[in-house]
Short mmCIF file of C-alpha atoms and ligand atoms in Angstrom, two decimals:
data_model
loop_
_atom_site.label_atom_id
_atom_site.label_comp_id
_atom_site.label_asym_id
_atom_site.label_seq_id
_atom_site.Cartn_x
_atom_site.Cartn_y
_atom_site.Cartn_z
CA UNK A 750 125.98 114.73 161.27
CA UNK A 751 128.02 117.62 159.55
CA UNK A 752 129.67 120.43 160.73
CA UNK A 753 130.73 123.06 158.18
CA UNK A 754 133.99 125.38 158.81
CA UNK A 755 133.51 128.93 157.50
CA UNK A 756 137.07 130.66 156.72
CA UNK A 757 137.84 134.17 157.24
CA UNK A 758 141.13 134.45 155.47
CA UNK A 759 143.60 137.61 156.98
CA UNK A 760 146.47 136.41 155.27
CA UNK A 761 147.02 134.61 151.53
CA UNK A 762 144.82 131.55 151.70
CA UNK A 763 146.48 128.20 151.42
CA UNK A 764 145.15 125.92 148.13
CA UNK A 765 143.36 123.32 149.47
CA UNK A 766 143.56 124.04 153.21
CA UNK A 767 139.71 124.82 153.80
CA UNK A 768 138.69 121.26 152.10
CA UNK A 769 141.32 119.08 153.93
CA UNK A 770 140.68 120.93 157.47
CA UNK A 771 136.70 120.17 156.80
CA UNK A 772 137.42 116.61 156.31
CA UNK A 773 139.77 116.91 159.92
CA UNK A 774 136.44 119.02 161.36
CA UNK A 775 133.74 116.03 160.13
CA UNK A 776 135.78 113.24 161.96
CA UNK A 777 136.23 115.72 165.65
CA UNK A 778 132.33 115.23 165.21
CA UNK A 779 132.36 112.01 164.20
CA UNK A 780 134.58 110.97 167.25
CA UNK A 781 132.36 113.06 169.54
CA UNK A 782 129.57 111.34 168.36
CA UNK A 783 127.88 114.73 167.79
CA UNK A 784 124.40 114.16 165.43
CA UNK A 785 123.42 117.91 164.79
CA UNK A 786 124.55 120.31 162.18
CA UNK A 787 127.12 122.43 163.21
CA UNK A 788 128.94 125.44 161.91
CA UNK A 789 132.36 127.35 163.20
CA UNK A 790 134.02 130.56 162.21
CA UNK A 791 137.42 129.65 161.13
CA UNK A 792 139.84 132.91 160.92
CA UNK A 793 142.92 132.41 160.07
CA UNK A 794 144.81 135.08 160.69
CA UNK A 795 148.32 137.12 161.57
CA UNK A 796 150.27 136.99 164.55
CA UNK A 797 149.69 140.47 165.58
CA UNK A 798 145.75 140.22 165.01
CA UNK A 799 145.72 137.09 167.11
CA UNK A 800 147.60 139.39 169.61
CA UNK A 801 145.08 141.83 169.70
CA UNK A 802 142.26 139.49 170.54
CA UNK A 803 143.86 137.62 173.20
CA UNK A 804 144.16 140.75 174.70
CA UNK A 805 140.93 141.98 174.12
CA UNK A 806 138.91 138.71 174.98
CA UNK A 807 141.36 136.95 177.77
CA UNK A 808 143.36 139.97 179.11
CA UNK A 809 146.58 138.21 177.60
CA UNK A 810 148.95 140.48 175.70
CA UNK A 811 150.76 138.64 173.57
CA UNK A 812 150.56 136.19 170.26
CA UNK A 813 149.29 132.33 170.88
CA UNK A 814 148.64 129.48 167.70
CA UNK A 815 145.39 128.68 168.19
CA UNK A 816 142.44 130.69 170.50
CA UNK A 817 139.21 129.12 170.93
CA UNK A 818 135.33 130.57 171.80
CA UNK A 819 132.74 128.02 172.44
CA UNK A 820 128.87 129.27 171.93
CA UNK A 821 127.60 126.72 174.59
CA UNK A 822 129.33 126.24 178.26
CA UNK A 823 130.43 122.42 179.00
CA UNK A 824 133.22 120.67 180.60
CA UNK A 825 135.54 118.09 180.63
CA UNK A 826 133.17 116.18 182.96
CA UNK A 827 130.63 116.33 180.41
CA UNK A 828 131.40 117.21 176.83
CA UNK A 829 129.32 118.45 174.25
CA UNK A 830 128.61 114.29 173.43
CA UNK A 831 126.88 114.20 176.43
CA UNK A 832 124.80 117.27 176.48
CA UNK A 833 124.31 117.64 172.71
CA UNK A 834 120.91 119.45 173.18
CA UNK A 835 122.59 122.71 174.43
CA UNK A 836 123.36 123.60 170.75
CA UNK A 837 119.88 123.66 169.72
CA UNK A 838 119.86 127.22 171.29
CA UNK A 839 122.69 128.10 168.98
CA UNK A 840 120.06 127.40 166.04
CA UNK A 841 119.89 129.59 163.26
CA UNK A 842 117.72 129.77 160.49
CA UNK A 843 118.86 127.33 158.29
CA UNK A 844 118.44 124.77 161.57
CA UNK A 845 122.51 124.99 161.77
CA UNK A 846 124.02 125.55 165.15
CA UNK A 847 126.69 127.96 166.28
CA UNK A 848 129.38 125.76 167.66
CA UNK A 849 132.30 128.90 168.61
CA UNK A 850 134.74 130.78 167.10
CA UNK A 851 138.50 129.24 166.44
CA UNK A 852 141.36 131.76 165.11
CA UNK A 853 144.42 130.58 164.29
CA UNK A 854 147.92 132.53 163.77
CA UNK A 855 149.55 130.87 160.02
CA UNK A 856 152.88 132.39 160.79
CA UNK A 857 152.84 130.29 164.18
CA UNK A 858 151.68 127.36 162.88
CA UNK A 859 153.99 127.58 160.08
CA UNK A 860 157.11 127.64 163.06
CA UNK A 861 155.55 124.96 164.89
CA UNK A 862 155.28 122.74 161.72
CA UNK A 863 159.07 123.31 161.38
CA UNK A 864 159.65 123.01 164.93
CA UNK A 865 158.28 119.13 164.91
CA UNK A 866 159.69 118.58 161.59
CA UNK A 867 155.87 117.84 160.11
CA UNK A 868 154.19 119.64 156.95
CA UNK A 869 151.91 123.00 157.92
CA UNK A 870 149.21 121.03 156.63
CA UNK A 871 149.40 118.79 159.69
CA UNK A 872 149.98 121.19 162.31
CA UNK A 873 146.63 123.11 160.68
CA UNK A 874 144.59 120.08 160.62
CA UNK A 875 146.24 119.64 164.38
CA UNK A 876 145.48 123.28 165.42
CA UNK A 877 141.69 122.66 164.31
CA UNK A 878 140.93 119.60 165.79
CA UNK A 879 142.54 121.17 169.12
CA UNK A 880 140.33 124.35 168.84
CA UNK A 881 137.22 121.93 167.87
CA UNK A 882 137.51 119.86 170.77
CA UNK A 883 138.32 122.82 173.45
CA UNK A 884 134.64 123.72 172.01
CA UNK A 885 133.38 121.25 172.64
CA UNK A 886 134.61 121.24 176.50
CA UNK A 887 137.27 119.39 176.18
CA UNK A 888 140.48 120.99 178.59
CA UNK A 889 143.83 120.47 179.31
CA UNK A 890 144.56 121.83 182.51
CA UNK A 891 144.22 118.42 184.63
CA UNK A 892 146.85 115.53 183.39
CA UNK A 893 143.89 113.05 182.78
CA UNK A 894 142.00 116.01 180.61
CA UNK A 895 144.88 116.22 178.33
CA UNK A 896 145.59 112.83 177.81
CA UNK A 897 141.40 112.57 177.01
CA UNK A 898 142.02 115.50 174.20
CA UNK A 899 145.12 114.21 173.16
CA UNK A 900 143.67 110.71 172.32
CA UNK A 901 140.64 112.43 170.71
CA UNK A 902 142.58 114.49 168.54
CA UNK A 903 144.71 111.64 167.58
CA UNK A 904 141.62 109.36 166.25
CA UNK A 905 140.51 112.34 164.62
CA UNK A 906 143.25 112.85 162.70
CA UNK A 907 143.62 109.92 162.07
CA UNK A 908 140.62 108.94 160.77
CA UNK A 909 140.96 112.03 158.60
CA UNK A 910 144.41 110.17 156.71
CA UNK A 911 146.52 113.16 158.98
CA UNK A 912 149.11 110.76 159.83
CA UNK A 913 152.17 111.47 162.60
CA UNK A 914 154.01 109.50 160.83
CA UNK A 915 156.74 111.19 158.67
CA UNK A 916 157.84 109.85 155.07
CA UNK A 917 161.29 109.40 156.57
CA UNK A 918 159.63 107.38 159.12
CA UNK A 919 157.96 105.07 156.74
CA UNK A 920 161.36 104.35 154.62
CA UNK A 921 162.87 103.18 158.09
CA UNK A 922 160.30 100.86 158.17
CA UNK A 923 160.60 99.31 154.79
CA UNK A 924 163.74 99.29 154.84
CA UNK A 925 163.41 97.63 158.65
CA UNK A 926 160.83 94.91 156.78
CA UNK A 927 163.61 94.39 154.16
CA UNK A 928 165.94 92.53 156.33
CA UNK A 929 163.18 89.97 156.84
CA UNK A 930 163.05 89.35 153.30
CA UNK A 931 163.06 85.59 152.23
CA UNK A 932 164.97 85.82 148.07
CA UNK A 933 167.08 82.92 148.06
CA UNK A 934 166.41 82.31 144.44
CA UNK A 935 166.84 86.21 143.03
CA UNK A 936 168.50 87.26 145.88
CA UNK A 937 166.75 90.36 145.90
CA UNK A 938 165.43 92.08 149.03
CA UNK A 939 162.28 94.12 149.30
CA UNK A 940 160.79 95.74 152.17
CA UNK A 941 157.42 97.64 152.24
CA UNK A 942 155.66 99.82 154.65
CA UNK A 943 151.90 100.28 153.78
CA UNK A 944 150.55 103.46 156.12
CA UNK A 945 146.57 103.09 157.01
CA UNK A 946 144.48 106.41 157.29
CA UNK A 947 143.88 105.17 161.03
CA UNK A 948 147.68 105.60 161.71
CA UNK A 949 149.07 102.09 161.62
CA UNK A 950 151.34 100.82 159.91
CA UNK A 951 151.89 97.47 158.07
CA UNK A 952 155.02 96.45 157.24
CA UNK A 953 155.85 93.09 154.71
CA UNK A 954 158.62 91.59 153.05
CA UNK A 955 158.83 89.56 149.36
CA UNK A 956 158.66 85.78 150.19
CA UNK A 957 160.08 83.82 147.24
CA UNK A 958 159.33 80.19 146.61
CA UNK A 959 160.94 77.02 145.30
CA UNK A 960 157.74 77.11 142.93
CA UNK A 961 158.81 80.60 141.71
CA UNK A 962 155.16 81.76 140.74
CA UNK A 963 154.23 81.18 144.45
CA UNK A 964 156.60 84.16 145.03
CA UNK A 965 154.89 87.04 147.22
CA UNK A 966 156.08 90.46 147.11
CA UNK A 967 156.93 92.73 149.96
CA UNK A 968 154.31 95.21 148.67
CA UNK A 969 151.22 92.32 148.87
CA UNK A 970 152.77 90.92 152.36
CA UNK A 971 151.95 94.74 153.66
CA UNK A 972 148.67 94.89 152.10
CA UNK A 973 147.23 91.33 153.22
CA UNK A 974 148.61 91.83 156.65
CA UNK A 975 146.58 94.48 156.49
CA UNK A 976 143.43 93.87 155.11
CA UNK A 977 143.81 90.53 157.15
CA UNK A 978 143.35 92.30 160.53
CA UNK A 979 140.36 94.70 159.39
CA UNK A 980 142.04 97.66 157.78
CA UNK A 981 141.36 98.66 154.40
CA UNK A 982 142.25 102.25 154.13
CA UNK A 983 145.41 103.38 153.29
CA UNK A 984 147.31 106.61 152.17
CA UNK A 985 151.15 106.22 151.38
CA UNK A 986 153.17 102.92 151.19
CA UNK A 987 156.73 103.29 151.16
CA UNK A 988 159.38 100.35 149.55
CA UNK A 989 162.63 99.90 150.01
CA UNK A 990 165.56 97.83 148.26
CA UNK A 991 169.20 97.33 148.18
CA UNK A 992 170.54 98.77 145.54
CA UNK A 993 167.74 99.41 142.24
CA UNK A 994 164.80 101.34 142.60
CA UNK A 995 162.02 99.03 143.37
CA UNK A 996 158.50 100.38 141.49
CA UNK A 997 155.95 97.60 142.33
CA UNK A 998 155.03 95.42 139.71
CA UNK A 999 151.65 95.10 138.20
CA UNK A 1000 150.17 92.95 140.19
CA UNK A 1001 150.99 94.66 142.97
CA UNK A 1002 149.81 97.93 141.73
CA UNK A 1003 146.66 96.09 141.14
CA UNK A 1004 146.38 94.67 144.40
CA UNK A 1005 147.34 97.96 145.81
CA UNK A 1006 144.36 100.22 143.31
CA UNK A 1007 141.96 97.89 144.92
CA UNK A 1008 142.36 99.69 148.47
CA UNK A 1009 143.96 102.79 147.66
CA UNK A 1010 144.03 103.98 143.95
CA UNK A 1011 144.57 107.62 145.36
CA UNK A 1012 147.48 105.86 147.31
CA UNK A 1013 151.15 108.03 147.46
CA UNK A 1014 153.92 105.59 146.63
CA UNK A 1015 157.61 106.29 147.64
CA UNK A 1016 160.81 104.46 146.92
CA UNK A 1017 163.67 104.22 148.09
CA UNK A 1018 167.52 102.84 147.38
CA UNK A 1019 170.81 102.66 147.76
CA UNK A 1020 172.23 105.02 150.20
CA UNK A 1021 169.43 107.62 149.98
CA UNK A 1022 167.95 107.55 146.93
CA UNK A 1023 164.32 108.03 146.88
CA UNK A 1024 161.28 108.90 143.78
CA UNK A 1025 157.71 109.47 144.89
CA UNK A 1026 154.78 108.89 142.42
CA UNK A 1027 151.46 107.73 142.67
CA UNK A 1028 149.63 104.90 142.02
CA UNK A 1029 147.07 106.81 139.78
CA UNK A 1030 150.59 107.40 137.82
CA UNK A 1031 151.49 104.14 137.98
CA UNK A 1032 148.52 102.68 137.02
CA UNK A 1033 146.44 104.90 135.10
CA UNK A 1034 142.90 103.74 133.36
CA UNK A 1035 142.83 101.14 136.56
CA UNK A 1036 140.45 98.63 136.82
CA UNK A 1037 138.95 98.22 140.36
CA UNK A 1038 135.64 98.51 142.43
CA UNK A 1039 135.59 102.67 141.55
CA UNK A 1040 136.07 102.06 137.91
CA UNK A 1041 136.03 99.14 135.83
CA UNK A 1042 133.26 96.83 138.32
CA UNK A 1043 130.77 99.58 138.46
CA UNK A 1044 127.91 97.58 136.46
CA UNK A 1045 128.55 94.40 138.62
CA UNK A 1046 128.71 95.78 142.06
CA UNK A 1047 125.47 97.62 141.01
CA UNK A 1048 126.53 101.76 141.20
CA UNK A 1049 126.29 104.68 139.24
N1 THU V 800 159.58 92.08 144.32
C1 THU V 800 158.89 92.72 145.29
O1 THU V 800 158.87 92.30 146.46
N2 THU V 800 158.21 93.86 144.97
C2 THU V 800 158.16 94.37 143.71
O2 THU V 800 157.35 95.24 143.45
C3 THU V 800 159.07 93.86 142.69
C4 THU V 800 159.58 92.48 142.93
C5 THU V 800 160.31 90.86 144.69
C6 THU V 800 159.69 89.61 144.18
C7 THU V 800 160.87 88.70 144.10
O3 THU V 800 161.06 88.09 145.35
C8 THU V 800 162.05 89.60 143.83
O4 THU V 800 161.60 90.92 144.14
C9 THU V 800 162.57 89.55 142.41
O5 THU V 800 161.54 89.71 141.49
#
């Protein structure tokens, strides 16, 4: 399975868009459960262009965010999942098949990004995997249609690491785990939130010890919980403290480059102070299963 999304660019392309909104594109497939190679036309364009075909192709005079053209005809009784043969008409050449066109207006997704207070990556990677699905038959005219999109989309993103979750978010939620924190002995309180590509989120707190080595910080709760109930993927973990900015120690940042060594870390203190690094910073020349166990685990 691959599908490959082929950009016209109208307006200034954005660095690393086309590479990101593949990855989004890959796991619409993957959700689908669609096995053959497909390829889209992806033009991103201007809100006056996107005027112009809207009124040329659907007799609709004015600018939308996202239009969609599927090569092959299904429904949301039966999606393209169901009736993946249809695209081997769509077969060119190469043995790739046409999947539809998808145009998207930039200066409307850039409004809409500010609108719901996410990044314009997001609402690009959301715009896609809305025009992806609609070619593949998916609809949202019926209420039990659009909650069947909506819940594909979601996976997809977030299997893709496009999280709904804002940054903000995730410091409310350390600094929610925080007030759980057990520090009678330094008396200082740590909350983390660890955010999984899939969308969850763990949260942890440091549990200290009359032992004092059997400590456990809030950053290792997070992660165990996590890894605990299945999930080892993660892309941001956010910590919070009282007062001092609280970088995770080294054994959490080993713990933590096990995982996720391209993982973003944010901190945050005090009344609203807040850093952001990453763990590649913080731990640079890491040891872990990419790196330094190559030769055991038996790779390349
Ligand atoms: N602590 C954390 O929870 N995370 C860190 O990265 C730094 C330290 C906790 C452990 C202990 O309970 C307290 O802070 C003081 O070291």
């Amino acid at each position: 399975m691959s599908i490959r999304l082929e950009f016209i660019w109208d307006v200034p392309p954005i660095d690393g868009a086309e590479k990101m909104l593949n990855q989004v594109a890959q796991e619409c497939m993957a959700a689908e459960g669609i096995t053959l190679p497909v390829y889209v036309q992806a033009r991103i364009t201007g809100d006056e262009e996107i005027r112009e075909i809207n009124r040329e192709y659907r007799n609709v005079d004015r600018a939308t965010d996202v239009l969609s053209f599927p090569s092959t005809n299904c429904r949301p009784e039966k999606t393209l999942g169901a009736c993946e043969k249809k695209l081997l008409q769509e077969r060119d050449e190469t043995g790739c098949c046409f999947l539809g066109d998808m145009i998207i207006s930039l200066p409307r997704a850039r409004e809409q990004a500010q609108e719901y207070g996410h990044s314009l990556q997001r609402e690009l990677a959301y715009l896609t995997a809305h025009s992806l699905f609609h070619l593949m038959g998916y609809d949202h005219m019926q209420e039990k249609d659009k909650e069947r999109m909506r819940s594909m989309e979601e996976i997809a993103l977030g299997r893709a690491g496009i999280s709904r979750v804002t940054d903000d978010e995730l410091i409310e939620m350390a600094k929610e785990a925080m007030q759980f924190s057990y520090s009678p002995y330094s008396h200082y309180k740590v909350g983390a939130a660890l955010l999984a590509k899939n969308g969850q989120v763990f949260k942890g707190c440091n549990i200290e010890n009359a032992s004092y080595g059997a400590t456990n910080c809030a950053e290792r709760t997070a992660l165990f919980k996590a890894v605990s109930e299945g999930v080892r993927e993660f892309t941001a973990i956010a910590i919070a403290a009282e007062k001092s900015v609280p970088w995770p120690c080294g054994i959490c940042r080993q713990a933590l480059n096990e995982f996720a060594p391209e993982l973003r870390v944010i901190v945050a203190w005090g009344e609203n102070s807040r850093e952001e690094s990453t763990l590649q910073q913080l731990l640079p020349h890491g040891f872990g299963p990419a790196t330094g166990m190559l030769d055991i685990l038996g790779k390349e």
